[in-house]
Tab-separated table of C-alpha atoms in Angstrom:
chain	number	residue	atom	x	y	z
X	1	GLY	CA	82.569	97.591	93.016
X	2	VAL	CA	82.379	96.571	89.378
X	3	HIS	CA	83.465	92.976	90.048
X	4	LEU	CA	80.547	92.585	92.488
X	5	LEU	CA	78.070	93.744	89.863
X	6	ALA	CA	79.621	91.337	87.380
X	7	ALA	CA	79.113	88.564	89.950
X	8	ASP	CA	75.382	89.374	90.044
X	9	THR	CA	75.563	90.930	93.505
X	10	PRO	CA	72.388	92.978	93.998
X	11	VAL	CA	72.980	96.692	93.446
X	12	ALA	CA	71.495	97.467	96.888
X	13	ASP	CA	74.144	95.242	98.507
X	14	VAL	CA	76.951	96.953	96.588
X	15	ILE	CA	75.671	100.377	97.670
X	16	ALA	CA	75.301	99.245	101.298
X	17	GLY	CA	78.894	98.003	101.206
X	18	LEU	CA	80.041	101.361	99.870
X	19	HIS	CA	78.150	103.177	102.644
X	20	GLU	CA	79.724	100.928	105.280
X	21	ALA	CA	83.249	101.395	103.911
X	22	LEU	CA	82.904	105.181	103.803
X	23	ALA	CA	81.362	105.261	107.278
X	24	ARG	CA	84.227	103.189	108.720
X	25	ARG	CA	86.718	105.590	107.157
X	26	VAL	CA	84.925	108.594	108.667
X	27	ALA	CA	84.660	106.836	112.046
X	28	ASN	CA	88.414	106.162	112.043
X	29	MET	CA	89.111	109.846	111.382
X	30	ALA	CA	86.528	110.906	113.981
X	31	ALA	CA	88.098	108.658	116.620
X	32	ARG	CA	91.194	110.871	116.569
X	33	LEU	CA	88.980	113.862	117.393
X	34	ARG	CA	87.096	112.160	120.242
X	35	VAL	CA	83.690	112.741	118.674
X	36	GLU	CA	80.836	112.769	121.179
X	37	PRO	CA	77.082	113.209	120.849
X	38	ASP	CA	75.472	115.362	119.433
X	39	VAL	CA	76.680	114.636	115.906
X	40	VAL	CA	75.001	116.518	113.058
X	41	PHE	CA	75.417	115.359	109.472
X	42	THR	CA	75.479	118.162	106.863
X	43	GLY	CA	76.083	118.452	103.146
X	44	GLY	CA	74.472	116.725	100.215
X	45	VAL	CA	75.328	113.208	101.363
X	46	ALA	CA	73.360	113.850	104.568
X	47	GLN	CA	70.225	113.454	102.456
X	48	ASN	CA	71.118	109.776	101.940
X	49	PRO	CA	69.429	107.705	104.683
X	50	GLY	CA	71.661	104.707	103.970
X	51	MET	CA	74.797	106.744	104.617
X	52	ARG	CA	73.314	108.123	107.837
X	53	ALA	CA	72.523	104.602	109.074
X	54	ALA	CA	76.030	103.414	108.207
X	55	LEU	CA	77.568	106.374	110.080
X	56	GLU	CA	75.444	105.671	113.147
X	57	LYS	CA	76.573	102.056	113.108
X	58	ALA	CA	80.253	102.927	112.597
X	59	LEU	CA	80.304	105.711	115.198
X	60	GLY	CA	78.103	103.854	117.682
X	61	ILE	CA	76.090	107.007	118.403
X	62	PRO	CA	73.013	108.672	116.909
X	63	VAL	CA	73.593	110.980	113.954
X	64	ALA	CA	71.134	113.816	113.363
X	65	VAL	CA	70.644	115.346	109.937
X	66	ALA	CA	70.484	119.130	109.682
X	67	ARG	CA	67.080	120.422	108.563
X	68	LYS	CA	68.724	122.021	105.546
X	69	PRO	CA	71.940	120.024	105.169
X	70	LEU	CA	73.142	121.795	102.028
X	71	LEU	CA	72.662	125.224	103.574
X	72	ALA	CA	74.328	124.185	106.838
X	73	ALA	CA	77.438	123.022	105.003
X	74	ALA	CA	77.587	126.229	102.935
X	75	LEU	CA	77.228	128.395	106.054
X	76	GLY	CA	79.954	126.429	107.821
X	77	ALA	CA	82.302	126.901	104.870
X	78	ALA	CA	81.554	130.638	104.763
X	79	LEU	CA	82.166	131.031	108.492
X	80	SER	CA	85.411	129.080	108.208
X	81	ALA	CA	86.551	131.246	105.300
X	82	ALA	CA	85.685	134.407	107.255
X	83	ASP	CA	88.104	133.399	110.000
């Protein structure tokens, strides 16, 4: 992170690297669950097109974004808590 900025790495490249690293981490966790299409991305980060693209690349499948990603995540948490 910070060392890349100090080395004059463009901020966009640093952010893309962060997206890719996070997406690989999620893909590794998802592999244990045998994730299959259709994948829907929810929550605040779902509003970040760079993160969506990185997830698609890491998972090797399309990733849809919920129409209201913040609401979808909140509803999922409420349903989970109700159980």
